[in-house]
CSV table of C-alpha atoms and ligand atoms in Angstrom, one decimal:
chain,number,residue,atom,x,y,z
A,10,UNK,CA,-51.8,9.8,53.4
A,11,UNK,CA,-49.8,10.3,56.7
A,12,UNK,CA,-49.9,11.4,60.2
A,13,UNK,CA,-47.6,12.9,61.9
A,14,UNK,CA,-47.4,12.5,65.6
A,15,UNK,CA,-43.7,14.1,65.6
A,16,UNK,CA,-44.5,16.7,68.3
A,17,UNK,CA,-45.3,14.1,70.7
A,18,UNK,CA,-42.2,12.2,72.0
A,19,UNK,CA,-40.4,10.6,69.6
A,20,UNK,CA,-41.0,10.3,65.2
A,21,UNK,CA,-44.2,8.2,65.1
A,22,UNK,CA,-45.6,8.0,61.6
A,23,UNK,CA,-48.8,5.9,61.0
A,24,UNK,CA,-49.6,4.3,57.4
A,25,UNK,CA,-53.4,6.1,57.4
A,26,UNK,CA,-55.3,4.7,54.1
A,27,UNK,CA,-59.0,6.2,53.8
A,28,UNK,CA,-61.5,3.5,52.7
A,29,UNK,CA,-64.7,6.1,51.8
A,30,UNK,CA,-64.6,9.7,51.5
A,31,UNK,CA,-66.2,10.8,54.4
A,32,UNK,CA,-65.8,7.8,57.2
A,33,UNK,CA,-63.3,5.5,57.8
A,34,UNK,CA,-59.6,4.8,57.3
A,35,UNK,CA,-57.6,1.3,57.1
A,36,UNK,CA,-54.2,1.4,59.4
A,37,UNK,CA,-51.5,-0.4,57.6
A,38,UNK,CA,-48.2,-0.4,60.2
A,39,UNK,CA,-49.5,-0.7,63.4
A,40,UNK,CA,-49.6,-4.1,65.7
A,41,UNK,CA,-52.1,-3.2,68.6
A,42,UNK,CA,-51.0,-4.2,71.6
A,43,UNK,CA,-51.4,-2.7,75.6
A,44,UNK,CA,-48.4,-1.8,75.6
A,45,UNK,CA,-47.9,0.7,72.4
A,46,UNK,CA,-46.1,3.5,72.7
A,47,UNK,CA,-47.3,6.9,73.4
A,48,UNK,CA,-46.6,8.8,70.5
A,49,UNK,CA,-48.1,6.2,68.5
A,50,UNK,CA,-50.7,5.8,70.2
A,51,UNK,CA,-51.7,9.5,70.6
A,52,UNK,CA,-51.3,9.5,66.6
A,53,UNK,CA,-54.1,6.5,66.8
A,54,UNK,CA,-56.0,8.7,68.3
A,55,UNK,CA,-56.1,11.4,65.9
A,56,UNK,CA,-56.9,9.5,63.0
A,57,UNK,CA,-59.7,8.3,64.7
A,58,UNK,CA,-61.0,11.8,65.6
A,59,UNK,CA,-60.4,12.4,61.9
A,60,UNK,CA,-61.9,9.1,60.2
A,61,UNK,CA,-64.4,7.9,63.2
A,62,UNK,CA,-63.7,4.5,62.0
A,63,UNK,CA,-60.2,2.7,62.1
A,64,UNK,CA,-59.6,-0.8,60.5
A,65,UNK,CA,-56.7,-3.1,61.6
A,66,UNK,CA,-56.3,-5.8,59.3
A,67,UNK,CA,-54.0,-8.9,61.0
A,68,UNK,CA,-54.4,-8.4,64.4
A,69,UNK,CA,-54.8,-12.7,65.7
A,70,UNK,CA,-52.3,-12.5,67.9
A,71,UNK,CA,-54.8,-10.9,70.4
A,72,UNK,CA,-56.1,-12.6,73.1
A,73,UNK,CA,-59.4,-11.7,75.5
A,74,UNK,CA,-56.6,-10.1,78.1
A,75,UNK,CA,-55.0,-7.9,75.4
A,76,UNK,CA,-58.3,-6.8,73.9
A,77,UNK,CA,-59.1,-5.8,77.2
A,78,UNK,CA,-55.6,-3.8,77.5
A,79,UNK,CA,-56.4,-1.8,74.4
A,80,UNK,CA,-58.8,1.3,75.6
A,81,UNK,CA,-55.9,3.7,76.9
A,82,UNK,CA,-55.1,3.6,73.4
A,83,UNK,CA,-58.3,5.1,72.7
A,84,UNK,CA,-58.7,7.2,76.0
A,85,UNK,CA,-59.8,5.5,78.6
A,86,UNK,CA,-61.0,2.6,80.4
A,87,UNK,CA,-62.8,-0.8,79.6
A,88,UNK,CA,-66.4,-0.9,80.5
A,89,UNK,CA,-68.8,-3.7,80.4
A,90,UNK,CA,-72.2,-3.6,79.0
A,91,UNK,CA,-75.0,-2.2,81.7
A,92,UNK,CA,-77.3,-5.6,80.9
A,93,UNK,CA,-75.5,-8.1,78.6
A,94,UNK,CA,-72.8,-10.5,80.6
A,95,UNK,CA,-69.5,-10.4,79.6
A,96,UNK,CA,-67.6,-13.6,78.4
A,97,UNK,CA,-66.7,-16.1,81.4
A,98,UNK,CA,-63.2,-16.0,82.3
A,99,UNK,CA,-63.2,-12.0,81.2
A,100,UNK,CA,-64.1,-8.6,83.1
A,101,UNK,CA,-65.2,-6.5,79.9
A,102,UNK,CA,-65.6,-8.9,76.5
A,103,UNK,CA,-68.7,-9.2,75.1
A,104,UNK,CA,-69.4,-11.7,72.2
A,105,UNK,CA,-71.6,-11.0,69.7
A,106,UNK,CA,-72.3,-14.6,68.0
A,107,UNK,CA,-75.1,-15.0,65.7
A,108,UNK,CA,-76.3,-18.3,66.9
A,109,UNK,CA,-77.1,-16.8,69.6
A,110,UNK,CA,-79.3,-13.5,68.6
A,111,UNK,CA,-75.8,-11.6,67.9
A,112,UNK,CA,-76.8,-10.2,64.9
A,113,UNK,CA,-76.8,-6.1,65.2
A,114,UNK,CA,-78.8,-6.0,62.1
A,115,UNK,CA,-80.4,-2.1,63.2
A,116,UNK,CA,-78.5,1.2,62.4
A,117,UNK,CA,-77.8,2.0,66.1
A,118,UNK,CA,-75.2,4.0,68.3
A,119,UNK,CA,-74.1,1.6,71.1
A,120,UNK,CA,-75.6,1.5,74.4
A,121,UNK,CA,-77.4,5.2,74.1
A,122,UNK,CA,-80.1,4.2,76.3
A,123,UNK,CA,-77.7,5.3,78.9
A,124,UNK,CA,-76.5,8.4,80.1
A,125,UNK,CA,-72.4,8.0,80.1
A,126,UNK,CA,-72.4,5.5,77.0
A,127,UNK,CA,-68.9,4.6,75.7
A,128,UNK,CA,-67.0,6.8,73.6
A,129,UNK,CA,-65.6,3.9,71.6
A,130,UNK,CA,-66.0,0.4,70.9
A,131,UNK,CA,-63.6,-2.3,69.8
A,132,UNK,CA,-64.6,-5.1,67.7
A,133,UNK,CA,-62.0,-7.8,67.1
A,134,UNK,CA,-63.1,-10.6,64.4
A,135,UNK,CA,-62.7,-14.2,65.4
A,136,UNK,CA,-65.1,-16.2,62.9
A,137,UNK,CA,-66.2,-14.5,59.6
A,138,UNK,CA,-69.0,-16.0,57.0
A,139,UNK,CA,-67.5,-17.2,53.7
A,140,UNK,CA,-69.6,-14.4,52.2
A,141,UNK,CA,-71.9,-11.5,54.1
A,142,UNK,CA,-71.6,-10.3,57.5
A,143,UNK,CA,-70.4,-7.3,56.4
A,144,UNK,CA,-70.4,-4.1,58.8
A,145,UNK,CA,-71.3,-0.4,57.3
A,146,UNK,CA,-70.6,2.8,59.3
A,147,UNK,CA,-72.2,6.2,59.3
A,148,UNK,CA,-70.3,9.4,60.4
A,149,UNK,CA,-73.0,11.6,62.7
A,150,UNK,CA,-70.7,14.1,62.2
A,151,UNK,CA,-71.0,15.0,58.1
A,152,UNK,CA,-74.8,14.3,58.6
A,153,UNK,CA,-75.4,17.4,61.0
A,154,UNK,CA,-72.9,19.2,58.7
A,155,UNK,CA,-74.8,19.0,55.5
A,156,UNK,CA,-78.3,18.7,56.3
A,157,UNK,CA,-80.2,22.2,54.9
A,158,UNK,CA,-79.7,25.5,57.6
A,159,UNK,CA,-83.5,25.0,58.2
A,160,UNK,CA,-83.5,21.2,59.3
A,161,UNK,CA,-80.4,21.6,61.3
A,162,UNK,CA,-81.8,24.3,63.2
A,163,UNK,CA,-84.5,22.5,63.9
A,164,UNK,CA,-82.6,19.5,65.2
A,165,UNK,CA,-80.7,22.2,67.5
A,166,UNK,CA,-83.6,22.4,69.6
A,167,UNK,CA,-84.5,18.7,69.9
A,168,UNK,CA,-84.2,16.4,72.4
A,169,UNK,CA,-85.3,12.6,72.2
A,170,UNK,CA,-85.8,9.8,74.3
A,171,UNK,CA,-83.3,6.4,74.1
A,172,UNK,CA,-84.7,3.3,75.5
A,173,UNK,CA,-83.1,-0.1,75.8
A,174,UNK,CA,-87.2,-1.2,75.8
A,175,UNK,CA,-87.4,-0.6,72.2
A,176,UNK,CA,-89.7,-2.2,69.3
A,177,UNK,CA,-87.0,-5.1,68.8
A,178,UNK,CA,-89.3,-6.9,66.2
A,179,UNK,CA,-90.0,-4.0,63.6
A,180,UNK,CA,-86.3,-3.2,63.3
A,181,UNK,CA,-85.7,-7.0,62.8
A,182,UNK,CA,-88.8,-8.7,60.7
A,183,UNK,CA,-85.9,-11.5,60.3
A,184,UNK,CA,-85.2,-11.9,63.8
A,185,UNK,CA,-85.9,-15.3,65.3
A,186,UNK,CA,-88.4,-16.2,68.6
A,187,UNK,CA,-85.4,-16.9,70.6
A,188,UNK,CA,-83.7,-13.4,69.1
A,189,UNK,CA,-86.4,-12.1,70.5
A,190,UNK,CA,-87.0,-13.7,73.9
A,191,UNK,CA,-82.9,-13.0,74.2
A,192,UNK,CA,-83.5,-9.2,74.0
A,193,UNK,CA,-86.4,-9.3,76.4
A,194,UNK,CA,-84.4,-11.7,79.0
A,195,UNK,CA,-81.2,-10.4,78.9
A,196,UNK,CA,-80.6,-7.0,77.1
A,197,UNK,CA,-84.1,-5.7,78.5
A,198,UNK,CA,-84.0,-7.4,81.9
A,199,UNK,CA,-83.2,-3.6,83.6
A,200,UNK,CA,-84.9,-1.2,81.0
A,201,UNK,CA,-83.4,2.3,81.0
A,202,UNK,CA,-84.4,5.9,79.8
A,203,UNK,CA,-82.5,8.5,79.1
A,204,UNK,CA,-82.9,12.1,77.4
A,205,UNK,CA,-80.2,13.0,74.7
A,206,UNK,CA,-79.6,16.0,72.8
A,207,UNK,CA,-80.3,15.3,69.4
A,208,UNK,CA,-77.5,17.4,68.4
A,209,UNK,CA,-74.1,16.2,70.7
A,210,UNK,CA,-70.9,18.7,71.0
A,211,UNK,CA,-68.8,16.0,70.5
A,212,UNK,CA,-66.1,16.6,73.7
A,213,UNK,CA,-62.7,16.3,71.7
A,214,UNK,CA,-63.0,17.6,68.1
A,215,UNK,CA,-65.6,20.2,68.8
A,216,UNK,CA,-67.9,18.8,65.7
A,217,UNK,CA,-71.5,18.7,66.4
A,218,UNK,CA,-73.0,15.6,66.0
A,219,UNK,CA,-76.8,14.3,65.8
A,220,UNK,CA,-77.8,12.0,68.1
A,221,UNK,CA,-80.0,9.4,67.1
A,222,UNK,CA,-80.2,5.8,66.3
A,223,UNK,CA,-82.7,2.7,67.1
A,224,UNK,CA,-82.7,3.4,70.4
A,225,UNK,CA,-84.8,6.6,70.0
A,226,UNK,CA,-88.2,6.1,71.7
A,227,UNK,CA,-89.7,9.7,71.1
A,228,UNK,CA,-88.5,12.8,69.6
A,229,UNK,CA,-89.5,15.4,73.0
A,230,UNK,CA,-92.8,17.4,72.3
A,231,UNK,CA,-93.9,15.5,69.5
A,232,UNK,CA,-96.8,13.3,68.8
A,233,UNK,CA,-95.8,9.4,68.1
A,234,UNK,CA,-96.9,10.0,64.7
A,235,UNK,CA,-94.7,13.8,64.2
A,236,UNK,CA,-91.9,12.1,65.9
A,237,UNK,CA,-91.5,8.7,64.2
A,238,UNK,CA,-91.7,11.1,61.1
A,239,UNK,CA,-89.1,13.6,62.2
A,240,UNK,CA,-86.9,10.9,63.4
A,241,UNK,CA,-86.9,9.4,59.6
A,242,UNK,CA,-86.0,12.4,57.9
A,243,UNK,CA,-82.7,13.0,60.1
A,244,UNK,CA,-82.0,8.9,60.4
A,245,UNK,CA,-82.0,9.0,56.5
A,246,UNK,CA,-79.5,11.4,56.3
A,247,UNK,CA,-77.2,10.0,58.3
A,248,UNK,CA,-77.5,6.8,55.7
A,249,UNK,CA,-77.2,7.7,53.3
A,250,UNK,CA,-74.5,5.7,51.2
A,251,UNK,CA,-72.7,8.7,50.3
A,252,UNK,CA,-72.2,9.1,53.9
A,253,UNK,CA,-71.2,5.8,54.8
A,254,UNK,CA,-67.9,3.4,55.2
A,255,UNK,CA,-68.4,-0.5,54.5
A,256,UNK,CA,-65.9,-3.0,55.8
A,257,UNK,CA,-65.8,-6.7,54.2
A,258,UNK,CA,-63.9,-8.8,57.6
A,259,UNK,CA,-61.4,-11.5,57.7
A,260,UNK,CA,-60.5,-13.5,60.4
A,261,UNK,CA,-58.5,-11.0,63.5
A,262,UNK,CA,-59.4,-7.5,61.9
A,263,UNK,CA,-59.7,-5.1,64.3
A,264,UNK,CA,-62.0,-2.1,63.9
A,265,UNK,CA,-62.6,0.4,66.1
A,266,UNK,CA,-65.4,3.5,65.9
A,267,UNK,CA,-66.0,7.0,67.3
A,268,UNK,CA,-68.8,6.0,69.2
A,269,UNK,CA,-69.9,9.6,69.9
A,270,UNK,CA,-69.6,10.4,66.0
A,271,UNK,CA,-71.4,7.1,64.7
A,272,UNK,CA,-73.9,4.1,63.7
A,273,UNK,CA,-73.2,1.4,62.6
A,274,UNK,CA,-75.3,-1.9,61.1
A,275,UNK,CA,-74.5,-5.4,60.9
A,276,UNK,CA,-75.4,-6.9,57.8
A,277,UNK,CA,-77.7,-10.1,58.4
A,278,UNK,CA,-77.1,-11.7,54.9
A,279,UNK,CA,-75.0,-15.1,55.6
A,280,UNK,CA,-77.9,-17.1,56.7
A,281,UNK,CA,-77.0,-20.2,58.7
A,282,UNK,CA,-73.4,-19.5,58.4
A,283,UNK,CA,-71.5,-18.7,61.5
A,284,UNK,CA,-70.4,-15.2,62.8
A,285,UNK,CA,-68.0,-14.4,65.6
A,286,UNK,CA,-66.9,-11.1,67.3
A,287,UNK,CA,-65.7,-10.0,70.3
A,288,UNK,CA,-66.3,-6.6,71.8
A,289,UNK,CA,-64.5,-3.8,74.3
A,290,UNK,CA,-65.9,-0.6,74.8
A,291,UNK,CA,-64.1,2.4,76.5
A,292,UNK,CA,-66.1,4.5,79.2
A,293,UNK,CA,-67.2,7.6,77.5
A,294,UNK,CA,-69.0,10.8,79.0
A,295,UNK,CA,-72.3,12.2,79.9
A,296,UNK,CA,-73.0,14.0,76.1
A,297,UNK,CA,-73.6,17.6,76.3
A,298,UNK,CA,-75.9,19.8,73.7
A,299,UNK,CA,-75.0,22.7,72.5
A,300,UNK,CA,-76.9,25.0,74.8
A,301,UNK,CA,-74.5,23.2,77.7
A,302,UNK,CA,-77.6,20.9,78.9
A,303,UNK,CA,-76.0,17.7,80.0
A,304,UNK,CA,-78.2,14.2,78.7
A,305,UNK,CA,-80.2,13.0,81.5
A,306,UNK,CA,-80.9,9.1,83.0
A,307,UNK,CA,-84.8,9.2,83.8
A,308,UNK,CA,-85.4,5.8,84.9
A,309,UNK,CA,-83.8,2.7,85.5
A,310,UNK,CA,-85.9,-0.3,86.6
A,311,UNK,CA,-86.6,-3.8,86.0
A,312,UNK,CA,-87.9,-5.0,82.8
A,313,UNK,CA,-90.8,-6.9,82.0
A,314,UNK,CA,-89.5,-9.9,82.1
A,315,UNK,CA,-88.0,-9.5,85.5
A,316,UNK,CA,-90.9,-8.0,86.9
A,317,UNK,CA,-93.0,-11.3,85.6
A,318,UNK,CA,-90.2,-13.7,87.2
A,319,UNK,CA,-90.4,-12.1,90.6
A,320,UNK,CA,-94.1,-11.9,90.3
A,321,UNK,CA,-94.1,-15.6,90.2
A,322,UNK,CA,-91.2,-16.6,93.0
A,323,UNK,CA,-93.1,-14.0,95.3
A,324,UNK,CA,-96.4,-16.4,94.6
A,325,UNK,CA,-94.2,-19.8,95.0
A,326,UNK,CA,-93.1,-18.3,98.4
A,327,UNK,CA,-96.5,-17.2,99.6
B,17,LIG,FE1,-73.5,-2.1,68.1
């Protein structure tokens, strides 16, 4: 299949290969590189809109600086993570490197426990297990579209709330005691909620997507028990397989996602064995239901763990 971005500037024709049949696309002919032209560039862009996932195969000649240079591809600008660090010597990189916790082992939208999260992320492969560490994809998109009239006028009216302060353990029975003291030290040290549509109008294509993912706290209006049901039923359809892309990685793949129109998991199946990737996300906007409510931040403060350290260097000064 092809895509033509001929109305653009100039004849820009991209090599668009679909991997599943409802998520995700390979890109054969294109070098990624800051400086890309427009027209193919704005043909990029498309296919994204259209696939929600792209895969690059072959991209090592990127460095931190050109990984960086990538988001106007995609629409905008780089944007680092609102608690992790980024990489030393970089402005936007995160690493995700599983002797070090990285292991995104959760279905999960990035970063929704914030209001503005990015519209797209960019995950570039430098050290891949021999065997596992796959990634699979879901498109949010499909799974509004063909849940049952009743259930998606039910998800119509909901709204949840995303917390980076979430159950890290239960998603992760797996996950070490230092995974764990990571998340609480580092990716929980400010602790954010914020109330999301459960149904986004995603802002370029129009689609309406549902909103969800492990950073859901609470369905809005619902017991615990109603809403850690509720939430089940729509999470499961976005899984399903049917409705899903998975992408085996070699060594300087690129792949980039929709962010507003997906989840992703990282599959934690190569034991010992080292994993490497490098991550740039592009600023995204403030989601918007369908009744025009904009998402909402409620709170931003310290986590636990911060509160407990300055706790004890307020008693060491008294
Ligand atoms: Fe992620």
């Amino acid at each position: 299949m092809t895509i033509s971005a001929q109305t653009i500037t100039s004849k820009t024709t991209l090599d668009v290969v679909p991997v599943a049949g409802k998520i995700g696309a390979e890109v054969r002919n294109v070098r990624l590189s800051p400086d890309l032209d427009a027209a193919t560039s704005s043909a990029i862009r498309q296919a994204l809109a259209r696939h929600k996932v792209l895969f690059f195969r072959g991209q090592g000649h990127l460095d931190d600086a050109s990984h960086e240079g990538l988001t106007p591809i995609f629409g905008g600008s780089p944007v680092s993570h609102p608690t992790v660090p980024v990489i030393q010597g970089t402005r936007f990189v995160h690493e995700l490197d599983s002797q070090f916790g990285g292991r995104a082992n959760s279905w999960h939208t990035d970063v929704t426990f914030f209001d503005a999260f990015p519209k797209a992320s960019i995950l570039r492969a430098l050290t891949i297990p021999a065997s596992g560490g796959d990634t699979v994809w879901a498109n949010t998109a499909t799974a509004y579209q063909e849940l049952p009239a009743e259930l998606r006028d039910l998800a119509d009216k909901l709204w949840a709330l995303h917390t980076n302060d979430y159950d890290y353990q239960s998603t992760r029975p797996k996950a070490s005691p230092e995974d764990e003291r990571r998340h609480r030290e580092v990716f929980a040290s400010t602790v954010y909620e914020t109330e999301h549509p459960v149904v986004r109008v995603h802002p370029e294509t129009g689609e309406r997507t549902l909103l969800l993912g492990h950073f859901v706290k609470k369905i809005l209006g619902l017991s615990t028990f109603d809403s850690t049901n509720l939430f089940r039923v729509f999470q499961d359809h976005i899984t399903r397989l049917e409705n899903t892309v998975r992408w085996r990685w070699a060594v300087g793949d690129v792949a980039v996602w929709d962010n507003q129109a997906t989840q992703h998991y990282a599959i934690n199946d190569y034991g010992d064995q080292r994993r490497l990737v490098r991550r740039v996300t592009v600023n995204g906007d403030v989601p918007i239901g369908i009744d025009g409510r904009r998402s909402v931040l409620k709170s931003k403060v310290p986590g636990a763990f911060a509160k407990r350290a300055e706790g004890v260097a307020a008693a060491a000064s008294a």
